Amino acid sequence: MEPKTMRQNTSASEKRIVEQLDFGPKTAKRVAWETWELTVVGPYQVEVTNASYGFEKDDHAYVVGVDERDGVPVPAECECPADVHRERDCKHKVALATVGGPVVLNAALAFENDAAPSSDGLPDSATTGADALKTDGGIAAVASQSDESADTCPNGDERCPGPDGDDLPCFDCFEVADERGDAR
């Protein structure tokens, strides 16, 4: 029985993109082994994050510039030290070309920063779903208590119902109730 070989699932345009880059087998292996997050952050710009670093991944995120060569979008430059100080292309550019491929590269070329204002109620600065979900810095409204002397925070925290209140108190009021033995 003849062993089966893995089928390559790359289109002609993907091959043309990768052919524009200069990298070695070590870089190709690292790109294949590591986990990548790609975000179009501006016209001709994609943030490439090495998510293999887990909670430290923000320290391993670099913006890669996208250029068009012979009608093909390709990663052109990266702000990482490896791309700045070495002659060969860095793993971030290779990851953008292979993992993101033509879809992400074309999205970076088509990105328009000055989109027309929409009527969806989102702030104009919201460019991603995460931006749209950010809080506005306000505080939660607290219902007023009728008997304020029994249910007020001795520290003056208007969000705290006090040590005898029905809602979750601030830390200081919780300690007072705990010392009395009636903490919930």
XYZ file of N, CA and C in Angstrom:
552
model
N 0.844 -1.178 0.000
C 0.000 0.000 0.000
C 0.892 1.245 0.000
N 0.608 2.148 -0.872
C 1.399 3.356 -1.031
C 0.970 4.411 -0.001
N 1.937 5.057 0.694
C 1.548 6.062 1.694
C 0.898 7.268 1.027
N -0.080 7.796 1.738
C -0.777 8.976 1.220
C 0.032 10.221 1.550
N 0.045 11.158 0.656
C 0.724 12.423 0.892
C -0.307 13.495 1.156
N 0.108 14.501 1.913
C -0.803 15.591 2.232
C -1.044 16.444 0.990
N -2.271 16.756 0.750
C -2.637 17.569 -0.402
C -2.419 19.043 -0.060
N -1.761 19.762 -0.932
C -1.548 21.189 -0.758
C -2.821 21.937 -1.143
N -3.248 22.840 -0.291
C -4.465 23.593 -0.541
C -4.116 25.067 -0.723
N -3.316 25.339 -1.728
C -2.929 26.724 -1.993
C -3.307 27.084 -3.416
N -3.826 28.261 -3.568
C -4.214 28.729 -4.892
C -3.006 29.366 -5.584
N -3.161 29.666 -6.823
C -2.081 30.296 -7.589
C -1.744 31.664 -7.007
N -2.763 32.410 -6.555
C -2.489 33.736 -5.994
C -1.729 33.630 -4.678
N -2.040 32.588 -3.853
C -1.305 32.399 -2.608
C 0.152 32.071 -2.888
N 0.406 31.246 -3.887
C 1.775 30.902 -4.253
C 2.522 32.133 -4.744
N 1.843 32.989 -5.506
C 2.488 34.208 -6.009
C 2.876 35.135 -4.863
N 2.051 35.191 -3.810
C 2.354 36.034 -2.654
C 3.601 35.515 -1.948
N 3.637 34.226 -1.663
C 4.753 33.633 -0.938
C 6.039 33.716 -1.760
N 5.943 33.597 -3.085
C 7.128 33.688 -3.939
C 7.783 35.064 -3.869
N 7.059 36.082 -3.432
C 7.607 37.432 -3.320
C 8.493 37.601 -2.081
N 8.439 36.626 -1.152
C 9.178 36.733 0.107
C 10.449 35.895 0.080
N 11.411 36.292 0.908
C 12.685 35.587 1.023
C 12.817 35.082 2.462
N 12.615 33.769 2.672
C 12.715 33.195 4.000
C 13.203 31.760 3.896
N 13.711 31.265 5.005
C 14.278 29.921 5.018
C 13.357 28.896 5.660
N 13.806 27.646 5.712
C 12.987 26.574 6.277
C 12.716 26.756 7.771
N 13.657 27.338 8.507
C 13.458 27.571 9.943
C 12.276 28.524 10.162
N 12.218 29.588 9.385
C 11.110 30.540 9.494
C 9.794 29.877 9.102
N 9.822 29.074 8.056
C 8.603 28.378 7.617
C 8.080 27.441 8.699
N 8.986 26.732 9.383
C 8.567 25.835 10.466
C 7.970 26.609 11.630
N 8.603 27.710 12.003
C 8.087 28.510 13.131
C 6.699 29.058 12.823
N 6.496 29.499 11.602
C 5.176 30.016 11.213
C 4.137 28.903 11.296
N 4.516 27.699 10.868
C 3.580 26.573 10.906
C 3.286 26.120 12.324
N 4.240 26.195 13.232
C 4.068 25.717 14.601
C 3.323 26.699 15.492
N 3.490 27.981 15.234
C 2.956 28.988 16.141
C 1.535 29.387 15.765
N 0.832 29.995 16.723
C -0.546 30.438 16.546
C -0.538 31.937 16.261
N -1.340 32.360 15.279
C -1.298 33.755 14.826
C -2.662 34.401 14.893
N -2.675 35.691 15.235
C -3.877 36.524 15.166
C -3.564 37.682 14.229
N -4.467 37.938 13.289
C -4.243 38.981 12.286
C -5.383 39.986 12.358
N -5.041 41.274 12.430
C -6.040 42.335 12.524
C -5.671 43.466 11.578
N -6.573 43.818 10.687
C -6.339 44.972 9.819
C -6.540 46.215 10.685
N -5.479 47.017 10.844
C -5.525 48.174 11.738
C -5.551 49.499 10.998
N -5.357 49.478 9.716
C -5.363 50.714 8.946
C -5.144 50.404 7.485
N -5.198 51.451 6.659
C -4.930 51.231 5.246
C -3.504 50.696 5.059
N -3.393 49.566 4.388
C -2.106 48.944 4.093
C -1.363 48.505 5.350
N -2.095 48.229 6.445
C -1.447 47.828 7.691
C -2.218 46.689 8.354
N -1.485 45.652 8.755
C -2.062 44.509 9.460
C -1.229 44.260 10.710
N -1.906 44.164 11.866
C -1.203 43.792 13.084
C -1.130 42.268 13.141
N 0.085 41.744 13.233
C 0.322 40.306 13.294
C 0.780 39.993 14.717
N -0.018 39.182 15.425
C 0.273 38.849 16.817
C 0.604 37.371 16.923
N 1.716 37.070 17.581
C 2.082 35.685 17.847
C 1.359 35.267 19.122
N 0.205 34.631 18.972
C -0.641 34.255 20.103
C -0.093 33.056 20.863
N 0.976 32.440 20.395
C 1.589 31.318 21.103
C 2.166 31.755 22.445
N 2.369 33.045 22.631
C 2.917 33.552 23.879
C 1.850 33.725 24.961
N 0.613 33.377 24.676
C -0.452 33.427 25.680
C -0.691 34.829 26.194
N -0.667 34.996 27.526
C -0.977 36.299 28.109
C 0.089 37.349 27.802
N 1.239 36.943 27.285
C 2.284 37.893 26.898
C 2.242 38.209 25.406
N 1.172 37.822 24.718
C 1.121 37.980 23.268
C 1.166 39.436 22.819
N 0.704 40.367 23.672
C 0.741 41.777 23.280
C 2.175 42.281 23.093
N 3.123 41.629 23.766
C 4.533 41.993 23.595
C 5.114 41.428 22.300
N 4.325 40.599 21.614
C 4.782 39.959 20.389
C 3.837 40.271 19.233
N 3.366 41.509 19.197
C 2.477 41.984 18.132
C 3.192 43.095 17.373
N 3.192 42.987 16.050
C 3.887 43.967 15.212
C 3.005 44.326 14.023
N 3.120 45.562 13.581
C 2.367 46.017 12.418
C 3.201 45.728 11.175
N 2.559 45.059 10.218
C 3.205 44.725 8.950
C 2.558 45.577 7.863
N 3.383 46.269 7.100
C 2.889 47.069 5.991
C 2.633 46.188 4.778
N 1.569 46.492 4.056
C 1.198 45.720 2.871
C 1.406 46.599 1.646
N 1.995 46.019 0.620
C 2.270 46.732 -0.619
C 1.712 45.904 -1.774
N 1.585 46.518 -2.923
C 1.111 45.804 -4.098
C 2.253 45.727 -5.110
N 2.624 44.484 -5.476
C 3.700 44.269 -6.446
C 3.144 43.451 -7.605
N 3.195 43.999 -8.772
C 2.678 43.328 -9.976
C 1.220 42.900 -9.793
N 0.443 43.750 -9.126
C -0.977 43.456 -8.920
C -1.258 42.454 -7.823
N -0.237 42.044 -7.080
C -0.395 41.065 -6.006
C -0.096 41.745 -4.672
N -1.014 41.661 -3.691
C -0.716 42.247 -2.382
C 0.296 41.376 -1.639
N 1.333 41.994 -1.097
C 2.375 41.254 -0.383
C 2.766 42.022 0.883
N 3.189 41.293 1.919
C 3.740 41.958 3.104
C 5.052 42.632 2.723
N 5.159 43.926 3.001
C 6.326 44.679 2.547
C 7.351 44.925 3.648
N 6.920 45.413 4.791
C 7.852 45.682 5.875
C 7.163 45.411 7.207
N 7.993 45.094 8.209
C 7.490 44.800 9.550
C 8.296 45.630 10.534
N 7.683 46.002 11.645
C 8.380 46.812 12.629
C 9.123 45.974 13.667
N 9.161 44.653 13.498
C 9.860 43.796 14.459
C 11.371 43.927 14.284
N 12.133 43.649 15.337
C 13.597 43.762 15.237
C 14.202 42.836 14.184
N 13.641 41.650 14.009
C 14.201 40.709 13.034
C 14.109 41.264 11.619
N 13.016 41.909 11.284
C 12.866 42.443 9.931
C 13.692 43.705 9.741
N 13.829 44.486 10.800
C 14.577 45.736 10.703
C 16.080 45.478 10.562
N 16.597 44.466 11.282
C 18.045 44.273 11.354
C 18.584 43.115 10.525
N 17.723 42.391 9.832
C 18.202 41.266 9.024
C 17.765 41.436 7.580
N 18.422 40.721 6.681
C 18.114 40.858 5.262
C 16.905 40.030 4.843
N 16.701 38.856 5.442
C 15.596 37.988 5.048
C 14.293 38.472 5.677
N 13.173 38.013 5.126
C 11.869 38.406 5.645
C 11.577 37.693 6.966
N 10.897 38.406 7.872
C 10.616 37.880 9.206
C 9.404 36.950 9.200
N 9.233 36.257 10.322
C 8.130 35.300 10.432
C 6.768 35.988 10.424
N 6.696 37.241 10.820
C 5.411 37.952 10.824
C 4.915 38.185 9.394
N 5.839 38.544 8.516
C 5.475 38.727 7.109
C 5.089 37.402 6.465
N 5.819 36.350 6.802
C 5.511 35.030 6.256
C 4.162 34.544 6.790
N 3.889 34.784 8.073
C 2.595 34.392 8.651
C 1.452 35.143 7.983
N 1.639 36.425 7.721
C 0.601 37.197 7.050
C 0.346 36.653 5.650
N 1.405 36.277 4.956
C 1.257 35.764 3.595
C 0.634 34.372 3.568
N 1.006 33.519 4.516
C 0.542 32.132 4.472
C -0.733 31.899 5.278
N -0.798 32.435 6.484
C -1.978 32.231 7.333
C -3.113 33.166 6.910
N -2.784 34.437 6.742
C -3.813 35.404 6.323
C -4.144 35.290 4.854
N -3.109 35.124 4.056
C -3.295 34.953 2.621
C -3.915 36.150 1.940
N -4.453 35.924 0.743
C -4.991 37.026 -0.049
C -6.199 37.712 0.598
N -6.942 36.992 1.423
C -8.135 37.589 2.037
C -7.742 38.751 2.951
N -6.800 38.510 3.865
C -6.383 39.556 4.803
C -5.589 40.640 4.082
N -4.722 40.245 3.157
C -3.932 41.239 2.425
C -4.820 42.168 1.601
N -5.814 41.611 0.922
C -6.744 42.457 0.147
C -7.603 43.319 1.055
N -7.944 42.816 2.241
C -8.706 43.623 3.198
C -7.888 44.832 3.640
N -6.575 44.647 3.818
C -5.717 45.771 4.200
C -5.625 46.798 3.083
N -5.604 46.331 1.836
C -5.557 47.259 0.702
C -6.868 48.023 0.561
N -7.984 47.361 0.884
C -9.294 47.979 0.708
C -9.768 48.759 1.934
N -9.006 48.711 3.027
C -9.412 49.370 4.268
C -9.542 50.874 4.058
N -10.663 51.414 4.499
C -10.890 52.862 4.417
C -11.073 53.385 5.823
N -10.211 54.283 6.217
C -10.243 54.831 7.571
C -11.357 55.856 7.757
N -11.706 56.569 6.715
C -12.710 57.624 6.832
C -14.057 57.136 6.293
N -14.556 56.069 6.872
C -15.848 55.525 6.453
C -16.955 56.518 6.798
N -18.019 56.492 6.018
C -19.150 57.388 6.266
C -19.780 57.060 7.610
N -20.234 58.085 8.358
C -20.844 57.819 9.654
C -22.092 56.952 9.491
N -22.240 56.023 10.401
C -23.392 55.130 10.330
C -24.415 55.529 11.376
N -25.599 54.999 11.230
C -26.670 55.315 12.173
C -26.883 54.160 13.141
N -25.834 53.356 13.382
C -26.001 52.216 14.270
C -25.785 52.564 15.734
N -25.474 53.808 16.051
C -25.315 54.235 17.429
C -23.933 53.966 17.995
N -23.019 53.425 17.207
C -21.673 53.167 17.692
C -20.853 54.442 17.599
N -19.890 54.614 18.501
C -19.029 55.787 18.400
C -18.218 55.755 17.114
N -17.888 56.935 16.603
C -17.149 57.030 15.354
C -15.780 56.373 15.447
N -15.209 56.302 16.657
C -13.881 55.722 16.816
C -13.904 54.199 16.849
N -15.079 53.576 16.874
C -15.168 52.115 16.938
C -14.854 51.521 15.568
N -13.707 50.844 15.486
C -13.323 50.214 14.227
C -13.405 48.699 14.312
N -13.439 48.169 15.520
C -13.560 46.721 15.703
C -14.708 46.429 16.660
N -15.084 45.180 16.747
C -16.127 44.786 17.691
C -15.718 45.078 19.122
N -14.439 44.889 19.446
C -13.955 45.164 20.798
C -14.071 46.645 21.129
N -13.781 47.517 20.149
C -13.917 48.955 20.379
C -15.380 49.325 20.639
N -16.287 48.698 19.908
C -17.692 49.008 20.066
C -18.227 48.565 21.414
N -17.584 47.572 22.035
C -18.061 47.048 23.309
C -17.402 47.689 24.522
N -16.470 48.595 24.316
C -15.810 49.247 25.442
C -16.810 50.103 26.212
N -16.624 50.164 27.531
C -17.519 50.973 28.357
C -17.195 52.447 28.182
N -18.144 53.276 28.537
C -17.959 54.715 28.393
C -17.400 55.351 29.663
N -17.103 54.539 30.680
C -16.540 55.071 31.910
C -17.569 55.505 32.916
N -18.842 55.338 32.628
C -19.899 55.723 33.563
C -19.976 54.775 34.745
N -20.874 55.100 35.684
C -21.062 54.241 36.846
C -22.480 53.708 36.834
N -22.668 52.593 37.482
C -23.989 51.984 37.550
C -24.874 52.783 38.491
N -26.119 52.945 38.103
C -27.058 53.666 38.953
C -27.435 52.790 40.134
N -27.498 53.397 41.329
C -27.859 52.687 42.541
C -29.199 53.233 43.020
N -30.115 52.326 43.294
C -31.423 52.745 43.780
C -31.275 53.375 45.162
N -31.996 54.439 45.406
C -31.911 55.110 46.705
C -32.676 54.310 47.744
N -32.152 54.295 48.933
C -32.759 53.573 50.044
C -33.639 54.528 50.842
N -34.755 54.022 51.344
C -35.654 54.878 52.121
C -35.100 55.112 53.518
N -34.508 54.106 54.127
C -33.932 54.257 55.452
C -32.425 54.361 55.305
N -31.936 55.561 55.031
C -30.536 55.747 54.702
C -29.618 55.576 55.895
N -30.097 55.780 57.097
C -29.213 55.672 58.257
C -28.781 54.230 58.489
N -29.642 53.257 58.234
C -29.303 51.860 58.459
C -28.550 51.270 57.277
N -28.806 51.764 56.095
C -28.222 51.176 54.896
C -27.314 52.143 54.171
N -26.376 52.736 54.858
C -25.401 53.602 54.197
C -24.001 53.165 54.578
N -23.107 53.473 53.706
C -21.710 53.118 53.912
C -21.061 54.161 54.824
N -20.437 53.730 55.908
C -19.779 54.701 56.791
C -18.578 55.370 56.119
N -18.109 54.808 55.013
C -16.981 55.394 54.288
C -17.426 56.396 53.228
N -18.741 56.540 53.046
C -19.246 57.492 52.077
C -19.320 56.976 50.654
N -19.130 55.683 50.441
C -19.211 55.097 49.094
C -20.680 54.983 48.722
N -21.125 55.796 47.751
C -22.550 55.831 47.401
C -23.027 54.565 46.706
N -22.102 53.726 46.220
C -22.497 52.466 45.591
C -22.678 51.345 46.610
N -22.170 51.536 47.830
C -22.217 50.509 48.867
C -23.482 50.681 49.707
N -24.230 49.590 49.969
C -25.438 49.687 50.793
C -25.137 49.679 52.287
N -23.866 49.574 52.668
C -23.504 49.520 54.087
C -23.400 48.090 54.570
N -22.902 47.914 55.814
C -22.698 46.560 56.316
C -23.997 45.790 56.547
N -25.111 46.506 56.684
C -26.392 45.841 56.930
C -27.291 45.824 55.697
N -26.783 46.269 54.564
C -27.600 46.335 53.350
C -27.849 44.962 52.738
N -28.787 44.914 51.795
C -29.142 43.658 51.141
C -28.219 43.318 49.971
N -27.578 44.322 49.370
C -26.697 44.084 48.231
C -25.261 43.885 48.696
N -24.379 43.575 47.746
C -22.978 43.345 48.058
C -22.330 44.644 48.526
N -21.755 44.640 49.746
C -21.144 45.873 50.275
C -19.713 46.049 49.779
N -19.132 47.211 50.072
C -17.721 47.428 49.773
C -16.890 46.560 50.721
N -15.609 46.480 50.483
C -14.754 45.591 51.261
C -14.742 45.972 52.745
N -14.638 47.276 53.036
C -14.600 47.710 54.436
C -15.879 47.329 55.176
N -17.036 47.518 54.542
C -18.304 47.158 55.185
C -18.441 45.650 55.328
N -17.903 44.899 54.399
C -17.933 43.447 54.499
C -17.126 42.994 55.705
N -15.957 43.628 55.925
C -15.133 43.275 57.081
C -15.848 43.584 58.388
N -16.575 44.719 58.452
C -17.331 45.069 59.653
C -18.377 44.001 59.938
N -19.112 43.592 58.905
C -20.139 42.564 59.088
C -19.497 41.229 59.446
N -18.347 40.923 58.894
C -17.652 39.666 59.180
C -17.177 39.632 60.626
N -16.661 40.784 61.126
C -16.217 40.868 62.525
C -17.391 40.674 63.480
N -18.583 41.137 63.094
C -19.773 40.963 63.943
C -20.317 39.540 63.828
N -19.848 38.808 62.809
C -20.310 37.439 62.637
C -21.567 37.298 61.795
N -21.976 38.377 61.127
C -23.192 38.277 60.298
C -22.905 38.540 58.825
N -21.675 38.242 58.389
C -21.376 38.368 56.960
C -22.074 37.264 56.192
N -22.577 37.612 55.054
C -23.331 36.616 54.254
C -22.457 35.869 53.334
